[in-house]
mmCIF file of C-alpha atoms in Angstrom:
data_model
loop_
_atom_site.group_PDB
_atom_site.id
_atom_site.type_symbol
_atom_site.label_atom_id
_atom_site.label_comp_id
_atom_site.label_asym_id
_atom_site.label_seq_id
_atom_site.Cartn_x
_atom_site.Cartn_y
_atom_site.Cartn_z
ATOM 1 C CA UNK A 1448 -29.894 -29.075 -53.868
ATOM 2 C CA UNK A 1449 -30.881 -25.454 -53.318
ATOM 3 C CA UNK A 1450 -28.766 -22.562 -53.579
ATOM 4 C CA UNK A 1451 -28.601 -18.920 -53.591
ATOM 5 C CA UNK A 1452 -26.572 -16.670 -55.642
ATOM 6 C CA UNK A 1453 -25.920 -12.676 -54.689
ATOM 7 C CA UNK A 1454 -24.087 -11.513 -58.251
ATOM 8 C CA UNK A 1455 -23.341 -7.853 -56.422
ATOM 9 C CA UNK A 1456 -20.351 -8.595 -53.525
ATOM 10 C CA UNK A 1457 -20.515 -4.734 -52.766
ATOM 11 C CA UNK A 1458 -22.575 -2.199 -53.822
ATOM 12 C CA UNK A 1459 -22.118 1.585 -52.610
ATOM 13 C CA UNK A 1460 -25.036 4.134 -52.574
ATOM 14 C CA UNK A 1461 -25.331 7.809 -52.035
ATOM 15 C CA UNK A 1462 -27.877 8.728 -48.984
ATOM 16 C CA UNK A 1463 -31.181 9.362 -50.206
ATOM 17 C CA UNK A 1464 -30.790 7.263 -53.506
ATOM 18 C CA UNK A 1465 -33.029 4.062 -54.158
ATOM 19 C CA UNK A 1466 -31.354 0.570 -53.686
ATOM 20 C CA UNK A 1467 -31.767 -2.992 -55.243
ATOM 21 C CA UNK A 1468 -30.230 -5.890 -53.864
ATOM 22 C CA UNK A 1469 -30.259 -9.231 -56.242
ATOM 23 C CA UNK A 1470 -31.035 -12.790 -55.209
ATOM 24 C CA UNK A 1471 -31.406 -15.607 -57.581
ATOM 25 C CA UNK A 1472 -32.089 -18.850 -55.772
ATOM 26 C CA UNK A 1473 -32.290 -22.508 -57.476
ATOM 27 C CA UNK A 1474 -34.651 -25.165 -55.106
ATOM 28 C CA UNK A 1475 -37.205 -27.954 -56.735
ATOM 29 C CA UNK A 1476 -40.621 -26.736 -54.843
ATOM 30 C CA UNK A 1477 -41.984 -23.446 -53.759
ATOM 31 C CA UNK A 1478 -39.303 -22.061 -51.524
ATOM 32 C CA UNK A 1479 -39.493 -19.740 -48.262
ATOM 33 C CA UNK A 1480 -37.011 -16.972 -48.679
ATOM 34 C CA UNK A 1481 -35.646 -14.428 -46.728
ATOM 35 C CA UNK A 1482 -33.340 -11.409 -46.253
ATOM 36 C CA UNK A 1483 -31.285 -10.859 -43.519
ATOM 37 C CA UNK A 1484 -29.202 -7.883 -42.422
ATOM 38 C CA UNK A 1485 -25.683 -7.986 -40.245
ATOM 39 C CA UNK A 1486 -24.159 -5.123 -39.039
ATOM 40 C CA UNK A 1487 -20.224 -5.740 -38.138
ATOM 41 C CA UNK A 1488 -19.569 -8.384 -35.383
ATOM 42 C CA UNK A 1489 -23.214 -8.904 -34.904
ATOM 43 C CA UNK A 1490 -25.942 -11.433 -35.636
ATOM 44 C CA UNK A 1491 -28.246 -11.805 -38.321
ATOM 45 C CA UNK A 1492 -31.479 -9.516 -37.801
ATOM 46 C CA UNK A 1493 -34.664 -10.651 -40.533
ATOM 47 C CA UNK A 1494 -35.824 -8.258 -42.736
ATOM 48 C CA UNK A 1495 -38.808 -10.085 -44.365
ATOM 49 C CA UNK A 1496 -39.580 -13.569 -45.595
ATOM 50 C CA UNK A 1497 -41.707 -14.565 -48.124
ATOM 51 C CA UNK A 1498 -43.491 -17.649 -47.844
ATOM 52 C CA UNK A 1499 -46.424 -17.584 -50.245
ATOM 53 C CA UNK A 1500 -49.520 -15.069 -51.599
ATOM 54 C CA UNK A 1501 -48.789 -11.711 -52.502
ATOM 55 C CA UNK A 1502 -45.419 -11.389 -54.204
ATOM 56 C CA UNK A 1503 -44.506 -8.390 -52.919
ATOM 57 C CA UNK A 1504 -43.375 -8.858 -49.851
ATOM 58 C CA UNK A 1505 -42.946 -5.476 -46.856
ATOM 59 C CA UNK A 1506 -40.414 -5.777 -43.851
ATOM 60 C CA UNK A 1507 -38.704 -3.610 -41.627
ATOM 61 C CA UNK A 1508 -36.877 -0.408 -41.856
ATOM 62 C CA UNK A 1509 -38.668 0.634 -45.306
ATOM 63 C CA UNK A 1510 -37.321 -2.436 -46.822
ATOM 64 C CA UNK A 1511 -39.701 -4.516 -49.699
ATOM 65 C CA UNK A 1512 -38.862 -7.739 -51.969
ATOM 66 C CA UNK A 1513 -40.520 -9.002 -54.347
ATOM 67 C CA UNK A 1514 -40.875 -12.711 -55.437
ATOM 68 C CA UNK A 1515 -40.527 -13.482 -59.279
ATOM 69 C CA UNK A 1516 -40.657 -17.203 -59.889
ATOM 70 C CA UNK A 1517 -40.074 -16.471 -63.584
ATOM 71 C CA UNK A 1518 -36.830 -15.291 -63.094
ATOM 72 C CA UNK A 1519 -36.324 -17.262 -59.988
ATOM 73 C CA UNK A 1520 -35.293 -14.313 -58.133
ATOM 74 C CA UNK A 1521 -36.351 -12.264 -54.868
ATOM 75 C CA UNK A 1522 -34.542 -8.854 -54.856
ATOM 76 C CA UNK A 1523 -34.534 -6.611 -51.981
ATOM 77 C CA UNK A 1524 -35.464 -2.462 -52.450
ATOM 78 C CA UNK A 1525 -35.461 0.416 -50.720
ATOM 79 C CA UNK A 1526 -36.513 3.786 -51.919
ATOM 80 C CA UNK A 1527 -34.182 5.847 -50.183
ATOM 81 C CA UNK A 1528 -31.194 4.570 -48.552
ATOM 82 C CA UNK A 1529 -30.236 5.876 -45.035
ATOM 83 C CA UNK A 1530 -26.938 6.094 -43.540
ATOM 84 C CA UNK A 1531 -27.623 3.736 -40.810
ATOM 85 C CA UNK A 1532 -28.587 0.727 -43.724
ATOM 86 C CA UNK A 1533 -24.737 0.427 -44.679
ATOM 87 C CA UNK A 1534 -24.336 -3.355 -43.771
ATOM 88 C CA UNK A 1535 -24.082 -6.668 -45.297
ATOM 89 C CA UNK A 1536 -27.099 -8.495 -46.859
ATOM 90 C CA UNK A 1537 -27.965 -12.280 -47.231
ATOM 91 C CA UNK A 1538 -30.175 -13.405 -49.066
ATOM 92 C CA UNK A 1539 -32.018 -17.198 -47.798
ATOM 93 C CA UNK A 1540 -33.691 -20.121 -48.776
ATOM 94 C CA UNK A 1541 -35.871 -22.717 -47.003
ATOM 95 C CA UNK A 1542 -38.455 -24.762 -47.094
ATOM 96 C CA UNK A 1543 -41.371 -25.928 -44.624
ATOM 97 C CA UNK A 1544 -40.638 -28.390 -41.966
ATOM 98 C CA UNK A 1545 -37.126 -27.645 -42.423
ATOM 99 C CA UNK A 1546 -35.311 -25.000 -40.116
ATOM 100 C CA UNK A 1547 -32.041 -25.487 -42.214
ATOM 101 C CA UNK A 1548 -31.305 -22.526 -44.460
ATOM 102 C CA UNK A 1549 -29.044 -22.129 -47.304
ATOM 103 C CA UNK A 1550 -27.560 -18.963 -47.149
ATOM 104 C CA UNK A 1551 -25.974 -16.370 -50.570
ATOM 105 C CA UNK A 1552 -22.436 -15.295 -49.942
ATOM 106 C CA UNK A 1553 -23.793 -11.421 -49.199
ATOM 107 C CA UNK A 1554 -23.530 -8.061 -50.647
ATOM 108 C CA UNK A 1555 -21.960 -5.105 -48.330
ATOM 109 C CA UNK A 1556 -23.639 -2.396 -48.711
ATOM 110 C CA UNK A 1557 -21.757 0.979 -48.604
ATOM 111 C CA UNK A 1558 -23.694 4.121 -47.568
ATOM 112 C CA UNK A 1559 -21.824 7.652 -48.977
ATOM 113 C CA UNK A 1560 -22.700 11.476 -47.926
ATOM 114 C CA UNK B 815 -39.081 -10.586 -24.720
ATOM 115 C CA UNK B 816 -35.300 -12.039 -24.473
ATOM 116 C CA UNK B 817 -34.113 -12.743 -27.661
ATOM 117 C CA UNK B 818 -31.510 -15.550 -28.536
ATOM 118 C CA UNK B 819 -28.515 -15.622 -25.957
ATOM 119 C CA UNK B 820 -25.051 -17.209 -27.197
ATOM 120 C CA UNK B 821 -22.762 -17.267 -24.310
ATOM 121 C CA UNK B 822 -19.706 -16.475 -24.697
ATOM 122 C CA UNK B 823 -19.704 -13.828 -27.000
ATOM 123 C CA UNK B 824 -16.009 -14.196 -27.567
ATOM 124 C CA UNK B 825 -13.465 -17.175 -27.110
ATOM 125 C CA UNK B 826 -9.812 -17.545 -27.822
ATOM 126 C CA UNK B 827 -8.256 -21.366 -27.926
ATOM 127 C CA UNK B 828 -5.547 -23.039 -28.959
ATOM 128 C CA UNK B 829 -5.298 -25.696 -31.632
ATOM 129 C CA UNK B 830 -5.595 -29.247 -30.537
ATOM 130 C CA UNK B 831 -8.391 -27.700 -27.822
ATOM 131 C CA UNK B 832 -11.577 -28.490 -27.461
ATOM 132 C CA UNK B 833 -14.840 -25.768 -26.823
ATOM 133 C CA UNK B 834 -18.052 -26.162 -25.937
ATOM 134 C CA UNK B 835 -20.405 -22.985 -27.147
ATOM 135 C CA UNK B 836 -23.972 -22.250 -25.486
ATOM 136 C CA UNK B 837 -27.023 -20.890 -26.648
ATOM 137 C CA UNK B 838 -30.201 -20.032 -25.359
ATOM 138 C CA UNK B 839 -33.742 -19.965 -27.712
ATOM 139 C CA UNK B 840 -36.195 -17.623 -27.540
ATOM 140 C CA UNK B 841 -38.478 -18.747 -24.414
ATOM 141 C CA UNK B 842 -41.159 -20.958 -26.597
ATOM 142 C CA UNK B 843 -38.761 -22.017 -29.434
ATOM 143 C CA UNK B 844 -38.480 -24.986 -29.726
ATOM 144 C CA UNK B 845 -35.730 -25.737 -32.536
ATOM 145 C CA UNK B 846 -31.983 -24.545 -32.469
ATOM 146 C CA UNK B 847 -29.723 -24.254 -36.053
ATOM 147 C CA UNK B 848 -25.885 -23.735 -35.692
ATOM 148 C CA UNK B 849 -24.187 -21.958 -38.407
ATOM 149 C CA UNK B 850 -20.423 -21.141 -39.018
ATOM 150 C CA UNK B 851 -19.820 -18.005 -40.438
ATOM 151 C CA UNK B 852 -15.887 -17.582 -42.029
ATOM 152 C CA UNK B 853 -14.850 -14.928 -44.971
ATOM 153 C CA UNK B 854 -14.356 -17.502 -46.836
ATOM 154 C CA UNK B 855 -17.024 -20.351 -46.515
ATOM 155 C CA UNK B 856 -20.040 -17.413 -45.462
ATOM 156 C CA UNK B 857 -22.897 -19.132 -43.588
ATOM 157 C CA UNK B 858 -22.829 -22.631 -43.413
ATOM 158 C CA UNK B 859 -25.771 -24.670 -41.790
ATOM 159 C CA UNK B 860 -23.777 -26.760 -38.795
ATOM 160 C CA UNK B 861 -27.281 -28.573 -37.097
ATOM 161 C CA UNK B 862 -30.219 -28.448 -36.016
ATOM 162 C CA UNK B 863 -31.690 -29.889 -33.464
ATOM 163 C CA UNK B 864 -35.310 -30.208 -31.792
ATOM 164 C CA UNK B 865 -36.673 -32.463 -28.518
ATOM 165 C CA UNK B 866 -33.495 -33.031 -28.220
ATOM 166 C CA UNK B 867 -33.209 -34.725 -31.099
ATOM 167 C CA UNK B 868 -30.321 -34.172 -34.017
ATOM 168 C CA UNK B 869 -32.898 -33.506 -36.902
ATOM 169 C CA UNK B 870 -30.544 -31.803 -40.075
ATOM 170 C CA UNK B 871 -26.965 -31.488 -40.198
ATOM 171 C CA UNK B 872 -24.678 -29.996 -42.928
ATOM 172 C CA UNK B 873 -21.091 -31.061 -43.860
ATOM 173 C CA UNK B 874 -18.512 -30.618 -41.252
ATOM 174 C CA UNK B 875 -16.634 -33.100 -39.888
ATOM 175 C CA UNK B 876 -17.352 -35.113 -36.530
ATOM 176 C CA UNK B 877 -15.265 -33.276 -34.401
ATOM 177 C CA UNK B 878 -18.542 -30.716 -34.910
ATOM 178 C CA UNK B 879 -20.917 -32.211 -31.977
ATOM 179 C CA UNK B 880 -24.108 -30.726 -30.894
ATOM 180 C CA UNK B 881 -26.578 -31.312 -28.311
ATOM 181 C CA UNK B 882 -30.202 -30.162 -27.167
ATOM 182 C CA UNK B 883 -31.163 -30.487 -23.608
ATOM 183 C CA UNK B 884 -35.374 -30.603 -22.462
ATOM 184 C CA UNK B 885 -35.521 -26.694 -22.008
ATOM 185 C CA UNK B 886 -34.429 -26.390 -25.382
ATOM 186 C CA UNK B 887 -31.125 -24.297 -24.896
ATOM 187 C CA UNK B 888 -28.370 -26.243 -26.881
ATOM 188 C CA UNK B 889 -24.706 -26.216 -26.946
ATOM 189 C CA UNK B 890 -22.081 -27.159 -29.394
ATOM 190 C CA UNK B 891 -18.601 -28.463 -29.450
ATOM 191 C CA UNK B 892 -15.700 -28.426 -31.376
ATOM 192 C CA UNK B 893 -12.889 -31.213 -30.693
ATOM 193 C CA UNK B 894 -9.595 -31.272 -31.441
ATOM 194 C CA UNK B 895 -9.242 -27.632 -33.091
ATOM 195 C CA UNK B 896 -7.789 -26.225 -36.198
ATOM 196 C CA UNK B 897 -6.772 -22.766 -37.272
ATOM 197 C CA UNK B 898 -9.775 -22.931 -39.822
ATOM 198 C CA UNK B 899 -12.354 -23.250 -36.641
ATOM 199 C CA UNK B 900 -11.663 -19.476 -36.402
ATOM 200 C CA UNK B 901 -15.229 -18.014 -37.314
ATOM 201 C CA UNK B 902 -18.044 -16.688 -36.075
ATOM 202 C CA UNK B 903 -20.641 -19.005 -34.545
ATOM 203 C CA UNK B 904 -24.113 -18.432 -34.658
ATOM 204 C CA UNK B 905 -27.252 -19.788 -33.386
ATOM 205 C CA UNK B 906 -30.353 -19.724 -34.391
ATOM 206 C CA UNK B 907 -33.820 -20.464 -32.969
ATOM 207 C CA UNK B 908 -38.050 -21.218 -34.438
ATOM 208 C CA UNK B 909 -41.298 -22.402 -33.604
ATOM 209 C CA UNK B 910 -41.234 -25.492 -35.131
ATOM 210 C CA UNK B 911 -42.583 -25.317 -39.012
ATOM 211 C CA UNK B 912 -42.266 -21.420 -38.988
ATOM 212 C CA UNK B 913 -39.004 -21.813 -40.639
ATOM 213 C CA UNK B 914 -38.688 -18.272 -39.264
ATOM 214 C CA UNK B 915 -35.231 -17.993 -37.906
ATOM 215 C CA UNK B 916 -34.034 -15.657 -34.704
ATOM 216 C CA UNK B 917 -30.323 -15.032 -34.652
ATOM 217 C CA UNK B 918 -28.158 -14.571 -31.520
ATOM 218 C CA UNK B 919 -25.490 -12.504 -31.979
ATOM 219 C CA UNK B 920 -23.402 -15.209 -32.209
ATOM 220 C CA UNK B 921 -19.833 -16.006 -30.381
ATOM 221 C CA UNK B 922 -16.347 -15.200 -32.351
ATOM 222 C CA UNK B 923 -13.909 -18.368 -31.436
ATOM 223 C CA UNK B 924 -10.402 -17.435 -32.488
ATOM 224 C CA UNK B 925 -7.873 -20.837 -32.646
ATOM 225 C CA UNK B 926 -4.285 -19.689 -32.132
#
């Protein structure tokens, strides 16, 4: 069965510092994966997905991942952190053919002055 | 153009109540995925459905009921409620094979 873990439940950041999210996922084949973003009492808005190719993957908002199937992990970065990115962060897991996705538990993110 | 519409956004019941939650896809989409969102639990895939059709569904009881009608929008119901229904309910919608999912903004039911 697949899975994703996020080890980091809540990570705070100064403004302007650089920012690493972790996602280790466990699945059989080549998996699609994804990071989402939710701001309080809101939906889930997609960051970027990787789904094959380059393994370095560019989304919204300044946000990159890259794919390591080494390590079997897909963090999220950001260079510089702005006060408007303080929100939660889940990490995904899917495969073709299949809209069902397995979801990580999150990491809030915490944006300080 | 619109993005995924849950209707309502908010809902409070009583236990033993039943609720029937709406949400429209993105105009094309043609697949809809419930998840249940709690503090607790996190995400958890409900169902999905597509043509009308119940395709995937995760582990929750029966009294978790979905359907799909031919313009693709797609409600789901809850029977028989329990405190632990409380959560935030969201839907989801995708082209078929993009696996790329568009969130509504989902609707908070509250069972007192």
């Amino acid at each position: 069965a697949q899975s994703v873990t996020q080890p980091d439940i809540h990570i705070t950041v100064s403004e302007g510092a650089s920012l690493e999210l972790r996602c280790n996922y466990s699945y059989g084949a080549t998996p699609y994966l994804f990071w989402y973003v939710q701001s309080p009492g809101q939906g889930l808005q997609l960051l970027l997905k990787y789904f094959s190719g380059d393994t370095l993957v560019q989304g919204i908002k300044g946000f990159e991942a890259e794919f390591k199937r080494s390590q079997s992990s897909f963090n999220l970065r950001k260079p510089s952190v702005h006060w408007s990115d303080a929100a939660e962060y889940f990490c995904a897991v899917g495969n073709f053919g299949n809209e069902k996705l397995t979801f990580g538990t999150g990491t809030r993110l915490t944006i300080i002055p | 153009k619109a993005g995924v519409t849950q209707t309502p956004r908010y809902l409070i019941k009583t236990r033993g109540q039943q609720v029937t939650l709406s949400c429209s896809p993105i105009s094309g989409h043609r697949s809809v995925s419930w998840y249940q969102q709690t503090p607790g639990q996190g995400l958890q895939f409900l169902f999905e459905y597509f043509s009308e059709t119940q395709r995937n569904k995760g582990n929750f009881p029966g009294r978790f009921s979905g359907r799909q009608f031919s313009n693709s929008r797609s409600e789901m119901n809850v029977s028989t409620l329990e405190l632990g229904d409380s959560a935030l309910y969201l839907c989801a919608s995708s082209k078929l094979g993009d696996t790329e999912a568009f969130f509504g903004q989902g609707t908070r039911l509250t069972v007192v």
